[in-house]
mmCIF file of C-alpha atoms and ligand atoms in Angstrom:
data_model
loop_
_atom_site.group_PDB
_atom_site.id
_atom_site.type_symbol
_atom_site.label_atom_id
_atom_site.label_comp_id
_atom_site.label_asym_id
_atom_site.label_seq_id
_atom_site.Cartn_x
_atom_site.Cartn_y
_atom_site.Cartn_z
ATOM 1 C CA UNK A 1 14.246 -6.559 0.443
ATOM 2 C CA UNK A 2 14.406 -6.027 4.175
ATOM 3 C CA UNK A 3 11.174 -4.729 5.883
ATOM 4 C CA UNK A 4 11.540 -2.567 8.701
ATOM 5 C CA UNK A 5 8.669 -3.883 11.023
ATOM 6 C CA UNK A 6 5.067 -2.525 11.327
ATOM 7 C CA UNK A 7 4.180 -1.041 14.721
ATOM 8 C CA UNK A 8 0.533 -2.609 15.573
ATOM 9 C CA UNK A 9 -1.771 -0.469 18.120
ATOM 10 C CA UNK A 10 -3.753 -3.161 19.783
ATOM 11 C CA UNK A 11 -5.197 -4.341 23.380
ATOM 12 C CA UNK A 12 -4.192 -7.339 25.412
ATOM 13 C CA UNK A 13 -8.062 -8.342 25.058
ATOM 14 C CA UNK A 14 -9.709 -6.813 22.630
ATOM 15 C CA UNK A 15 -10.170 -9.203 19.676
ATOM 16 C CA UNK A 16 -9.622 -6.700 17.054
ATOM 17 C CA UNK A 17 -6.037 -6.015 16.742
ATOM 18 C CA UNK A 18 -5.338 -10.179 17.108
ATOM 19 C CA UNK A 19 -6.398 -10.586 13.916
ATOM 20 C CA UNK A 20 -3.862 -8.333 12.048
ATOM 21 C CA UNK A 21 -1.242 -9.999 14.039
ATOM 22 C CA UNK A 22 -2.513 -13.226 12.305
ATOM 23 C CA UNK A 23 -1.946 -11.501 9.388
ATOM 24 C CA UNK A 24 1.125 -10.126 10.005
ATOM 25 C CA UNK A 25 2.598 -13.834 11.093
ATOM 26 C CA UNK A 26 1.227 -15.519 8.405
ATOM 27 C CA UNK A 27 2.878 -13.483 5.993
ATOM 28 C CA UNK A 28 6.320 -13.127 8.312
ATOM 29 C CA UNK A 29 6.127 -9.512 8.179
ATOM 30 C CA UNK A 30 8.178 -8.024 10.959
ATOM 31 C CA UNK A 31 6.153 -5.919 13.555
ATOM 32 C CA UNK A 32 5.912 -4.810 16.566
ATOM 33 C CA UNK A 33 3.007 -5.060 19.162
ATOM 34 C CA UNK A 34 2.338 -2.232 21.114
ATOM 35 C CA UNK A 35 -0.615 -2.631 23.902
ATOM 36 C CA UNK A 36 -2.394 0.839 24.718
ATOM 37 C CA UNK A 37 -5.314 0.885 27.477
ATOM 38 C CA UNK A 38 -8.492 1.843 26.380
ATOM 39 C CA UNK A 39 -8.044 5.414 28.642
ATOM 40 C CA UNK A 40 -5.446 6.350 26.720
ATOM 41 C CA UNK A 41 -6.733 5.521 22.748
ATOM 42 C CA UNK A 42 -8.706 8.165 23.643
ATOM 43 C CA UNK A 43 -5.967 10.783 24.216
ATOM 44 C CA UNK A 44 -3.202 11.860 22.262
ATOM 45 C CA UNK A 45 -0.461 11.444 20.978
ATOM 46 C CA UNK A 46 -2.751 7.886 20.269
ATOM 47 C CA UNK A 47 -5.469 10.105 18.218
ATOM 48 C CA UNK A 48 -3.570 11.040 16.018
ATOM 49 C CA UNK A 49 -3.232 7.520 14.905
ATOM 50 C CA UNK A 50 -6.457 6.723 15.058
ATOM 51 C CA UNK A 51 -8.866 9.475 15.467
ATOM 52 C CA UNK A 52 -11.582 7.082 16.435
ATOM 53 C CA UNK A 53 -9.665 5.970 19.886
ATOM 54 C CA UNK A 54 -9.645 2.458 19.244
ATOM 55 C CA UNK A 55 -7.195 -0.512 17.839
ATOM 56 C CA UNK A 56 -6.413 -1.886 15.697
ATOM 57 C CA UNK A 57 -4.149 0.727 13.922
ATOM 58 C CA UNK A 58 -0.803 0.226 11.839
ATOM 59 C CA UNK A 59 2.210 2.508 10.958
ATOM 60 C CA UNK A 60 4.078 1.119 8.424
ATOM 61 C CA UNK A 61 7.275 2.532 7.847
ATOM 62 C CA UNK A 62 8.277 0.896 4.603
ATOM 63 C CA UNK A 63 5.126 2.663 3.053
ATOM 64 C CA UNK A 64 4.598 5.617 4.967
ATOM 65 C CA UNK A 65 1.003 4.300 5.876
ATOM 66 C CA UNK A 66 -0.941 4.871 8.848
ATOM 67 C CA UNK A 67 -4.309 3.170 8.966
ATOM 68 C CA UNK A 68 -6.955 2.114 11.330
ATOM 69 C CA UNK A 69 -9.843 -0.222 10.860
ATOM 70 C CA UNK A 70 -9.443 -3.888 10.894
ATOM 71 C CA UNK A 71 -10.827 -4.643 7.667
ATOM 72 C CA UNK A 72 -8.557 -1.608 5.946
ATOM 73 C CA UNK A 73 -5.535 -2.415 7.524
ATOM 74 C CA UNK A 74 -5.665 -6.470 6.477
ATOM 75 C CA UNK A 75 -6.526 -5.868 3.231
ATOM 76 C CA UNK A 76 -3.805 -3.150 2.677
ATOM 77 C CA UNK A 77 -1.439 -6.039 4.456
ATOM 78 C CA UNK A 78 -2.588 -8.650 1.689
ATOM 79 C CA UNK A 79 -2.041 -6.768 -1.211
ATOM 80 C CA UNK A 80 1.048 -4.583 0.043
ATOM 81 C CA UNK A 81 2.735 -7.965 1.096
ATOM 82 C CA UNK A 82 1.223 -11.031 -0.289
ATOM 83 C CA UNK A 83 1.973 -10.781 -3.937
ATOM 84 C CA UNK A 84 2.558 -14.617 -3.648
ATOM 85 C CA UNK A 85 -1.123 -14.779 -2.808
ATOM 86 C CA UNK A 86 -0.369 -17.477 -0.108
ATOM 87 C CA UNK A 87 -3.614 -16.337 2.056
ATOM 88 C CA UNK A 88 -5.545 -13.707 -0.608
ATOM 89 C CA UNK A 89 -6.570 -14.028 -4.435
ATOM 90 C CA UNK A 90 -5.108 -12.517 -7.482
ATOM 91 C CA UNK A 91 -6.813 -9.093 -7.694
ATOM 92 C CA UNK A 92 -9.941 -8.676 -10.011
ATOM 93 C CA UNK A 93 -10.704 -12.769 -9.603
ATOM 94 C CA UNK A 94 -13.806 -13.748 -8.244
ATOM 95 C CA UNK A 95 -12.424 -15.057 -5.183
ATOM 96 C CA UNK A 96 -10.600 -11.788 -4.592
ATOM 97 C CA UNK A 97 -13.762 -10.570 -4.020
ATOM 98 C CA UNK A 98 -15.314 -13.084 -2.064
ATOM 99 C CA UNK A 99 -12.949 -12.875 0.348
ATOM 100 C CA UNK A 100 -13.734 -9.173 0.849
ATOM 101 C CA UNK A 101 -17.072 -10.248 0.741
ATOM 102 C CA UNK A 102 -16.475 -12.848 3.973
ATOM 103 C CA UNK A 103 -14.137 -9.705 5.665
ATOM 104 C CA UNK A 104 -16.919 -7.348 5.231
ATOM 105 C CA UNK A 105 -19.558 -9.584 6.720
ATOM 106 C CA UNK A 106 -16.564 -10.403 9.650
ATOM 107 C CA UNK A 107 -16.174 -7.191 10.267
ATOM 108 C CA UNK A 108 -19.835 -5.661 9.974
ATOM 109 C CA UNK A 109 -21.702 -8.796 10.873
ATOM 110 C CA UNK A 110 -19.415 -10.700 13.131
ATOM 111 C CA UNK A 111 -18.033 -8.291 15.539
ATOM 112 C CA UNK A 112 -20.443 -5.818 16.263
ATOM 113 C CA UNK A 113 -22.907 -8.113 17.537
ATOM 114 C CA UNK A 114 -20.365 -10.593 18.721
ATOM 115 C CA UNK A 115 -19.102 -7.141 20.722
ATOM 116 C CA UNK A 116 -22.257 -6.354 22.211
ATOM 117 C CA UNK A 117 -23.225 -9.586 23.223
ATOM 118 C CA UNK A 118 -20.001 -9.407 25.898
ATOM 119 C CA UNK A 119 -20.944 -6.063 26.236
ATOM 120 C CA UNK A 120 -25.010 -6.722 27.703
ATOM 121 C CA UNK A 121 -23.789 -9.859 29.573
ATOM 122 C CA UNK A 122 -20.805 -9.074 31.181
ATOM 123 C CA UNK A 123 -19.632 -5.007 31.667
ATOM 124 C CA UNK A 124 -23.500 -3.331 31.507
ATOM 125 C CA UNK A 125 -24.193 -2.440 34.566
ATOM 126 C CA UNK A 126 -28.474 -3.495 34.082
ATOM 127 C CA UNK A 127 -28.926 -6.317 32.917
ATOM 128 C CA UNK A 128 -31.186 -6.218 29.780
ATOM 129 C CA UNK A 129 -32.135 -9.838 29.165
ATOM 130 C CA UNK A 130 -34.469 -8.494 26.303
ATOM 131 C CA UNK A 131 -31.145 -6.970 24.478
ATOM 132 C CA UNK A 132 -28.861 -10.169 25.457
ATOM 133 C CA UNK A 133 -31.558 -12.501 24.243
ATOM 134 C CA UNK A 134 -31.038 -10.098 20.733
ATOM 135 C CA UNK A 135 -27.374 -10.267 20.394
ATOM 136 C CA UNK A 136 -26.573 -13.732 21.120
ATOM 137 C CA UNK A 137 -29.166 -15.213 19.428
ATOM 138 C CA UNK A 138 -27.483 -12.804 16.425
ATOM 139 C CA UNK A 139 -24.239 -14.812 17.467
ATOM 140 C CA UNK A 140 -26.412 -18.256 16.596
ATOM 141 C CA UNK A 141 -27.860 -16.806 13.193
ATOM 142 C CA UNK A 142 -24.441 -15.968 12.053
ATOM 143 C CA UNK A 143 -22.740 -18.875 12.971
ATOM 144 C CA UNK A 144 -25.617 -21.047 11.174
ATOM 145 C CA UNK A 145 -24.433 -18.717 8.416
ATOM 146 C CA UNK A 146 -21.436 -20.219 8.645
ATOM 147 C CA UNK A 147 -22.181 -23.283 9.216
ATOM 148 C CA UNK A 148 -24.352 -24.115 6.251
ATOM 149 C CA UNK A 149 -22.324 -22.343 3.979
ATOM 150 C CA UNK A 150 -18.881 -24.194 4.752
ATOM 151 C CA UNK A 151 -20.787 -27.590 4.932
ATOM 152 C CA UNK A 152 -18.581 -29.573 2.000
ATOM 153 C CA UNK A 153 -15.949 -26.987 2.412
ATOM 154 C CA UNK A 154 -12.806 -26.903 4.172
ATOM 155 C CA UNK A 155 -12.179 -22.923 3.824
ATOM 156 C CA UNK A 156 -14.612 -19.887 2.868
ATOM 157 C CA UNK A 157 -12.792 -19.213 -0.025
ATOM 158 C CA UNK A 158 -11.312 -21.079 -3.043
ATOM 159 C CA UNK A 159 -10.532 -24.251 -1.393
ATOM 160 C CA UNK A 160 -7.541 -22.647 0.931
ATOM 161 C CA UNK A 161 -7.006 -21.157 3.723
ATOM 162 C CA UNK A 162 -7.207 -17.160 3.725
ATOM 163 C CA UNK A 163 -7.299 -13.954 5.694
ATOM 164 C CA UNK A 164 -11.041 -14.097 5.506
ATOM 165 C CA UNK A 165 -10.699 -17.473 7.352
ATOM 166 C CA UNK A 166 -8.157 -15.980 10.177
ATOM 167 C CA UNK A 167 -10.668 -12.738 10.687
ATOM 168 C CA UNK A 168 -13.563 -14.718 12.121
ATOM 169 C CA UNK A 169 -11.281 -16.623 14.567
ATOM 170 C CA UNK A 170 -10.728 -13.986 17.714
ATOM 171 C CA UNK A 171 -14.270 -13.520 18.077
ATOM 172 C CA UNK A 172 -15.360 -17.082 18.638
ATOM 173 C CA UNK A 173 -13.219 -16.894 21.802
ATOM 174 C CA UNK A 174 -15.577 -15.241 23.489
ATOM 175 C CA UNK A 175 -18.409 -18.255 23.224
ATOM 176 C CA UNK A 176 -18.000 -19.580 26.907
ATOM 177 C CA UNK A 177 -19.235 -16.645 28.254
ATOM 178 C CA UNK A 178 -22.622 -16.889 26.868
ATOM 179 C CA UNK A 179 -22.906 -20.195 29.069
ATOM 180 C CA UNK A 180 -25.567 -22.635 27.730
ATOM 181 C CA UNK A 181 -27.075 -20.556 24.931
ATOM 182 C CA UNK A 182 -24.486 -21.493 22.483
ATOM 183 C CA UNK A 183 -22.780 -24.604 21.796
ATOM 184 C CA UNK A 184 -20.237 -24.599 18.964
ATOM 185 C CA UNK A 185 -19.485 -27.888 18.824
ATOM 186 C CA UNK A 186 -23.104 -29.080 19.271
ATOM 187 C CA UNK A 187 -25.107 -26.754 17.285
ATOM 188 C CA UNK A 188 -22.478 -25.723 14.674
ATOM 189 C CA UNK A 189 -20.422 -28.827 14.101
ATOM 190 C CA UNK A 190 -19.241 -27.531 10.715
ATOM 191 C CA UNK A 191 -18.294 -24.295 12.212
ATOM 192 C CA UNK A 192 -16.547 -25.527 14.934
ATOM 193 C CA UNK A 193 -14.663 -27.705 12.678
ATOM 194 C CA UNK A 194 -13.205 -25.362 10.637
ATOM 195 C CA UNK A 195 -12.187 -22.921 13.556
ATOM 196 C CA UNK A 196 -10.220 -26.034 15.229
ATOM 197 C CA UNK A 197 -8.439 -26.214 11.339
ATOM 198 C CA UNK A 198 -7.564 -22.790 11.221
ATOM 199 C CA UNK A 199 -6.702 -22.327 15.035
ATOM 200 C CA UNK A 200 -4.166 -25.254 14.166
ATOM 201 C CA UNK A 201 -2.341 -23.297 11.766
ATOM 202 C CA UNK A 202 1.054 -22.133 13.495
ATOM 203 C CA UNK A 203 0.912 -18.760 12.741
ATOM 204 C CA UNK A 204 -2.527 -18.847 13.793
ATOM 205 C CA UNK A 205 -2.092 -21.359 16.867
ATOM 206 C CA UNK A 206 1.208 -18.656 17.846
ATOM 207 C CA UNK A 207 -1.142 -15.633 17.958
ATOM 208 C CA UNK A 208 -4.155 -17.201 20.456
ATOM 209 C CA UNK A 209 -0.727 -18.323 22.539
ATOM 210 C CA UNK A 210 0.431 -14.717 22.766
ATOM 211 C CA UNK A 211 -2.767 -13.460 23.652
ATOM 212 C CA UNK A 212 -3.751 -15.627 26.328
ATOM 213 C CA UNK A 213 0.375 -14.482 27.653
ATOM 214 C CA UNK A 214 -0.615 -10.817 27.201
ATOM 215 C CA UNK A 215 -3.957 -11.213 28.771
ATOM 216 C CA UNK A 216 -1.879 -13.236 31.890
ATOM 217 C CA UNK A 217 0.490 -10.861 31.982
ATOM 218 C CA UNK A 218 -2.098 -7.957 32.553
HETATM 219 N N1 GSH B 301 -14.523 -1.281 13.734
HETATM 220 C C1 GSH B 301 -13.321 -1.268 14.499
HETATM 221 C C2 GSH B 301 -13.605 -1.714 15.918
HETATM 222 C C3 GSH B 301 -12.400 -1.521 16.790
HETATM 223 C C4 GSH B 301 -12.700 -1.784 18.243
HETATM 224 O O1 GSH B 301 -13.852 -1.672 18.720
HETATM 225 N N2 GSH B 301 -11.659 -2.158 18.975
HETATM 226 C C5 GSH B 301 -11.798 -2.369 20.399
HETATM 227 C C6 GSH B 301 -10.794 -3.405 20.885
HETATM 228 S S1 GSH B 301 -11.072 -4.989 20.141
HETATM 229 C C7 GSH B 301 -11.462 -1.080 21.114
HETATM 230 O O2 GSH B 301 -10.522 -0.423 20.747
HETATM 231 N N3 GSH B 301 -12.245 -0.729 22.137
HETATM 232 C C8 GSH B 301 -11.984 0.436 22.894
HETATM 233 C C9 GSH B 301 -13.241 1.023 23.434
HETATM 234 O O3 GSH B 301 -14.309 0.465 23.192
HETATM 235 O O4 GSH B 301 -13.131 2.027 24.098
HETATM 236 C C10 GSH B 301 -12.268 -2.170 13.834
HETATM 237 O O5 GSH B 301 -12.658 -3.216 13.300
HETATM 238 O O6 GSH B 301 -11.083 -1.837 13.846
#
């Protein structure tokens, strides 16, 4: 069957929608990337896509279906178009749910904190070093969370590479900017391991390309 492709809301920068376009490209669904300023999420007609002005959001016109929320919209990509289970897990198995499990703590755990961390160091116009200190050194506990649990392991979840793996990637990018207080490669050797594996994948590897071209481009 021929798909007619997906349009994805997202932002040259923002991490978020990057990671259902390594969805998308994994699973060679056909879509269409459509960058919106953060001004205008917060307008219509872009609010009536997402009524919580931000990206990601999807409209899918093979389905009908217009969602928003990263963790919604991937796993409504797996199990609308990975029957083949190439990056997800047969539904009801106990991976199946582990991967939601690593997606939930992604998208709860990971982000938010990740998100304010850039937030307090670089666009807050005090600087707070009491709330910095707080949300990197969140940044450190979850990446020893990480990093313990994938010691022995080349992927989070049943032995292979998954959406759960692709969902942490986007974030990690933002490291540098928290200068000396976090080394990947030094303090989370494990970690930083298994990003380089999954960054190598092409579909993966294609995604960080177009980024850094949209974020040139800007
Ligand atoms: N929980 C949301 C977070 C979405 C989000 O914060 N997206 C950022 C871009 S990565 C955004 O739209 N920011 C706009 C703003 O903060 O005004 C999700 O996972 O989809």
């Amino acid at each position: 069957m021929s798909l007619k492709p997906i349009t994805l809301w997202g932002h040259d920068s923002g991490p978020n929608a990057w990671k259902v376009a390594m969805i998308l490209e994994e699973l060679n669904v056909p879509y269409t990337h459509k960058m919106i300023d953060f001004p205008d999420m917060k307008k219509q007609p872009y609010e009536s896509i997402n009524p919580n002005g931000r990206v990601p959001a999807i409209e899918d016109p093979n389905t009908g279906i217009t969602l928003w929320e990263t963790g919604a919209i991937i796993e409504y990509l797996v199990e609308t178009y990975d029957k083949q289970h190439t990056i997800s897990f047969a539904i009801g198995t106990k991976e199946y749910f582990e991967a939601k499990q690593w997606m939930y703590y992604e998208v709860s755990g990971q982000g938010p904190y990740f998100g304010q961390a850039v937030w307090f160091t670089v666009y807050h116009p005090e600087k707070l070093p009491g709330v910095i200190d707080r949300y990197v050194n969140e940044i450190g506990r979850v990446s020893g969370v990480l990093d313990r649990f994938l010691k022995d392991k080349e992927f989070l979840v049943g032995g292979k590479f998954s959406y759960a793996d692709a969902a942490f990637v986007t974030w990690y990018a933002v490291v540098p900017l928290f200068g000396d207080k976090i080394h990947l490669e030094k303090d989370f050797p494990v970690l930083n391991a298994w990003l380089e594996r999954t960054k190598a994948r092409p579909a993966i590897a294609k995604i960080l390309q177009d980024r850094e071209a949209a974020m040139k481009a800007k």
